[in-house]
Short mmCIF file of C-alpha atoms in Angstrom, two decimals:
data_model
loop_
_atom_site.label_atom_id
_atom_site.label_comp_id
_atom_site.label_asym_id
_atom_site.label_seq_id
_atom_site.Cartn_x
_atom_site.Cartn_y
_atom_site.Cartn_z
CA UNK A 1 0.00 0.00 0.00
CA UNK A 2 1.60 3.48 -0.59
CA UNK A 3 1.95 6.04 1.42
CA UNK A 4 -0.75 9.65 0.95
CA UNK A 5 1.01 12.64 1.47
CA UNK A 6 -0.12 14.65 4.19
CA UNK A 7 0.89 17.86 2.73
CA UNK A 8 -1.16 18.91 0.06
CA UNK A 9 0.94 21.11 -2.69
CA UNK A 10 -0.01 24.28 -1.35
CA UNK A 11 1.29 23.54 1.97
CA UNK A 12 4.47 22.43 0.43
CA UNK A 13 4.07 26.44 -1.14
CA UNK A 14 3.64 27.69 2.12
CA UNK A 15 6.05 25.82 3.67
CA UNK A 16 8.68 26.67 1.20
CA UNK A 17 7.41 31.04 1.55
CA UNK A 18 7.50 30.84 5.39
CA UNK A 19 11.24 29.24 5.08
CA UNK A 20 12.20 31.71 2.36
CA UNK A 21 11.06 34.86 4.68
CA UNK A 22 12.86 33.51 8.18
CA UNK A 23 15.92 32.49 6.33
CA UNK A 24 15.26 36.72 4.89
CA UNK A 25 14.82 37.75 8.31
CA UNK A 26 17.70 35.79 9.64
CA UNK A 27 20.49 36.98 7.25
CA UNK A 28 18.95 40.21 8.20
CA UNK A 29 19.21 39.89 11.62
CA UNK A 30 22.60 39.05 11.68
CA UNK A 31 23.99 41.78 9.10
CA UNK A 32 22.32 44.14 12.11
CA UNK A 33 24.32 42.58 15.00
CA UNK A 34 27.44 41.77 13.04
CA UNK A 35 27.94 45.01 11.44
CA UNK A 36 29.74 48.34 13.05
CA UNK A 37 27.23 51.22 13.22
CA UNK A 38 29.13 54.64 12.56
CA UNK A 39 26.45 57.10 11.74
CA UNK A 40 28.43 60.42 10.55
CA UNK A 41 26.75 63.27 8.39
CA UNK A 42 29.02 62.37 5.02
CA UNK A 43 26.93 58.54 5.43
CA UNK A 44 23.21 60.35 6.42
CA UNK A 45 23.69 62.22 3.42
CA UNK A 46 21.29 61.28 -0.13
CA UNK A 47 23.81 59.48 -2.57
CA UNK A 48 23.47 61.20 -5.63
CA UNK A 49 25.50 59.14 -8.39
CA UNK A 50 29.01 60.78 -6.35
CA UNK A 51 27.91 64.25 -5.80
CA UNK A 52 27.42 66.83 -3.60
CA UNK A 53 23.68 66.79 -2.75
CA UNK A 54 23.07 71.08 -2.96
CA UNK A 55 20.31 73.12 -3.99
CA UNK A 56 16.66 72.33 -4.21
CA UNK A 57 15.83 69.07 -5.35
CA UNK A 58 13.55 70.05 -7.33
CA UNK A 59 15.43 71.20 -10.89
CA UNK A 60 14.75 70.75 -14.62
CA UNK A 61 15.69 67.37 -15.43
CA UNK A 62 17.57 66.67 -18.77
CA UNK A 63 15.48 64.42 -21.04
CA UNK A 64 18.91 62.87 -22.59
CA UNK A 65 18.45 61.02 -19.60
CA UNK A 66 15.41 59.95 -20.55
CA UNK A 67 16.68 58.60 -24.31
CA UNK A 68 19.36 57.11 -22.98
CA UNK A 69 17.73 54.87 -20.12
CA UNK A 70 15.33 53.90 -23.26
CA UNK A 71 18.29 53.17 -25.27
CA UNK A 72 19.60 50.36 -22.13
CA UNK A 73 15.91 49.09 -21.42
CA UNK A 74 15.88 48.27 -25.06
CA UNK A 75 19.10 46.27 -25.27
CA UNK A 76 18.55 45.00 -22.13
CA UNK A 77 14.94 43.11 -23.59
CA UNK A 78 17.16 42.26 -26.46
CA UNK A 79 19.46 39.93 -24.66
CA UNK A 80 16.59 38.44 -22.47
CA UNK A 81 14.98 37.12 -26.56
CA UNK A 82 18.80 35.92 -26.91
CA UNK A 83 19.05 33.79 -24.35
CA UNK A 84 16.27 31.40 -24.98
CA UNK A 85 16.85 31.90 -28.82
CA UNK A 86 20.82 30.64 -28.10
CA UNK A 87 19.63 28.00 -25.99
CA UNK A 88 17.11 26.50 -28.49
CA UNK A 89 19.38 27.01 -31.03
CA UNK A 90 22.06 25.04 -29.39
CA UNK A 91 20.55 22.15 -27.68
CA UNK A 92 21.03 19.40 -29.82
CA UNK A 93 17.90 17.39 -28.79
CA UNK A 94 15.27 20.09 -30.14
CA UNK A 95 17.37 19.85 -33.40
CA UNK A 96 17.62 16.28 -33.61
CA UNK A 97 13.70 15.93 -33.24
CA UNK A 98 13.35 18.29 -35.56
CA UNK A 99 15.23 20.48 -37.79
CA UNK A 100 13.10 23.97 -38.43
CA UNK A 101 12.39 24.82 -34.96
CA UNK A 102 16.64 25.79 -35.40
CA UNK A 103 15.71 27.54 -38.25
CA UNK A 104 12.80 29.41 -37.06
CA UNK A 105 14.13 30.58 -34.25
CA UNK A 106 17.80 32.00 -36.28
CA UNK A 107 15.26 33.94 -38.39
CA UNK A 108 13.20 34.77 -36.20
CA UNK A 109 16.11 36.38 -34.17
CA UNK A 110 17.51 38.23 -37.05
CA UNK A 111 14.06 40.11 -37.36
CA UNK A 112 14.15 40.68 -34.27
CA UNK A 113 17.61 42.31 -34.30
CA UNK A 114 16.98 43.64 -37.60
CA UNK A 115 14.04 46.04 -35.84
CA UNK A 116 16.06 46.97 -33.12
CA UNK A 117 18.94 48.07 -35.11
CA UNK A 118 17.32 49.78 -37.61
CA UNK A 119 15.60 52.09 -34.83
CA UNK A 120 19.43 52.68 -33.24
CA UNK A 121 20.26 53.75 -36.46
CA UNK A 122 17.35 55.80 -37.02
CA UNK A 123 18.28 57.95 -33.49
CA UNK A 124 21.64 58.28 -34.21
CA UNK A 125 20.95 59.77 -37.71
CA UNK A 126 18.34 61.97 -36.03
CA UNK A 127 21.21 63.01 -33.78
CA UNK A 128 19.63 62.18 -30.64
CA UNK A 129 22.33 59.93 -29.19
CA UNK A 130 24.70 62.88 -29.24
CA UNK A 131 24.84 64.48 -25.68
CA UNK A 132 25.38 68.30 -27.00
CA UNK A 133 24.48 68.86 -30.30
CA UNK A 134 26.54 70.94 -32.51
CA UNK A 135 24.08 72.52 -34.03
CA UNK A 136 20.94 73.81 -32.09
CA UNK A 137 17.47 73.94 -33.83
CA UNK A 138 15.81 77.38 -33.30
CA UNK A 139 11.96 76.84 -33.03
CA UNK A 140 10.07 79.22 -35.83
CA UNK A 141 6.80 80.48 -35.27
CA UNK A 142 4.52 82.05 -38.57
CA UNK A 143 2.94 84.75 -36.11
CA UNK A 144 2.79 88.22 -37.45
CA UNK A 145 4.07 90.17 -34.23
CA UNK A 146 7.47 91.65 -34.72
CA UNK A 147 10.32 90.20 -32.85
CA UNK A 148 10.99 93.87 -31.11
CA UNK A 149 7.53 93.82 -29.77
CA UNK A 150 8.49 90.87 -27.69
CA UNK A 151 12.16 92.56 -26.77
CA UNK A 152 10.19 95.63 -25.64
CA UNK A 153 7.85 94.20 -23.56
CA UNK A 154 11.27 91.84 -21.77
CA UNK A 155 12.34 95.31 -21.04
CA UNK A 156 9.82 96.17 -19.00
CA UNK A 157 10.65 96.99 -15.65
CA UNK A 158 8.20 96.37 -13.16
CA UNK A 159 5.58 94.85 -15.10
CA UNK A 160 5.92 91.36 -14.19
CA UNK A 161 6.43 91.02 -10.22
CA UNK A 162 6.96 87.25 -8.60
CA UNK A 163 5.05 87.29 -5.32
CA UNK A 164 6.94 86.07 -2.05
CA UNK A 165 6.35 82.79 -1.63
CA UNK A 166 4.09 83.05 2.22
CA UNK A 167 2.60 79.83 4.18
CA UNK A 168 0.20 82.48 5.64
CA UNK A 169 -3.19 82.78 3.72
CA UNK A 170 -3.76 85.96 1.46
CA UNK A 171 -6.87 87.70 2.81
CA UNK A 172 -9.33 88.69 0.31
CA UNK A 173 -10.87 91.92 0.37
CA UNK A 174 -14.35 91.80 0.18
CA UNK A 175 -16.41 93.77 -1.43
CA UNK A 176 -19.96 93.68 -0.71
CA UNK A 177 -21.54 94.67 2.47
CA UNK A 178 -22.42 92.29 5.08
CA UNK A 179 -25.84 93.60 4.62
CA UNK A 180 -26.41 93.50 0.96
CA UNK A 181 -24.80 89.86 1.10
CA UNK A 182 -27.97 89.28 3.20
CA UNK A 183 -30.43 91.09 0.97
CA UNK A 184 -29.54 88.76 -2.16
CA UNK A 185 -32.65 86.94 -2.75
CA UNK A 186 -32.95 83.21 -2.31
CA UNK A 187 -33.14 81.08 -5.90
CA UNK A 188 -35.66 78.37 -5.14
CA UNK A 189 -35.11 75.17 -6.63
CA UNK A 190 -36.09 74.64 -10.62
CA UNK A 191 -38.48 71.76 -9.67
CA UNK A 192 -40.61 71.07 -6.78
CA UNK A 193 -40.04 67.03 -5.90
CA UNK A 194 -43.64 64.73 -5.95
CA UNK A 195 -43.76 61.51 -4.52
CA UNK A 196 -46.91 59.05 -5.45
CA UNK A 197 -48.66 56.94 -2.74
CA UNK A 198 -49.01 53.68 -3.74
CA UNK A 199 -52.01 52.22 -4.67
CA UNK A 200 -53.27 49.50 -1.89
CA UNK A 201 -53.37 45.95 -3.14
CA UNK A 202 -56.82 44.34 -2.63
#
């Protein structure tokens, strides 16, 4: 007679989670007694990429950034489709069985790479891979206002005044008399709501 399992295969799940997070919270727990603990203001400080955290952290960001961490996610994706491609491609049991799934997936990968090259060399035509360009578009406009309209009214002294920035709330000034805010007549609603009794059931 064989022998039932008494652990279904979800317990063997949960037994295999609850291991994973004390063996977690062990390493854990040692790295905290084991380690020296030196606090110093050059350690509390934010870690930005080797430099001095100053200013406001709040600052125009440079979207080259942005093209370039585009540029690494979409290599990156390439060489997770390489890896299984390579693997199918070189196991010699898949081929053996049978001979096009080699094939397929050699042209499927050169699509594939095909794609993704063609859009690298797309952006570096475009110029977008270069970190300072040498030569700096100037946006054009069709408007019919002269240039030294614009210049004349930067000139302006006075006209445009940034307010001091104040946690306090601005008072408002009000206008209208407590009185005549009182007078204003009441709008009664549009429609007057009817309900309907319902009939009694005999």
């Amino acid at each position: 007679m064989e022998a039932v399992s008494q652990i279904s295969e979800f317990g063997k799940i949960l037994i295999f989670l609850i291991t994973g997070i004390l063996a977690v919270a062990f390493a854990f727990f040692v790295s905290r007694r084991l380690s020296p603990n030196n606090p110093n203001a050059e350690k509390l400080t934010s870690y930005e990429c080797g430099e001095e955290p100053t200013g406001n952290a709040w600052l125009p960001f440079n979207s080259r950034f942005y093209v370039i961490a585009l540029i690494f996610l979409l290599f990156d994706v390439e060489m997770v489709f390489i890896l299984p491609w390579a693997t199918v491609f070189g196991d010699k049991t898949i081929m053996s069985i049978d001979n096009r799934w080699g094939w397929l997936s050699l042209i499927e990968m050169f699509v594939f790479l095909g794609i993704l090259i063609l859009g690298l060399i797309y952006v570096w035509v475009k110029g977008d891979l270069d970190w300072i360009k040498p030569k700096p578009a100037i946006p054009t406009t069709d408007t019919q206002v002269p240039v030294s309209l614009y210049q004349q009214l930067n000139k302006q002294q006075g006209a445009y005044k940034v307010k001091d920035f104040s946690l306090e709330p601005v008072a408002t000034q009000q206008t209208a008399t407590p009185a005549a805010a009182t007078a204003a007549p009441i709008r009664k609603p549009m429609f007057k709501p009817t309900f309907k009794k319902p009939d009694n059931e005999s």
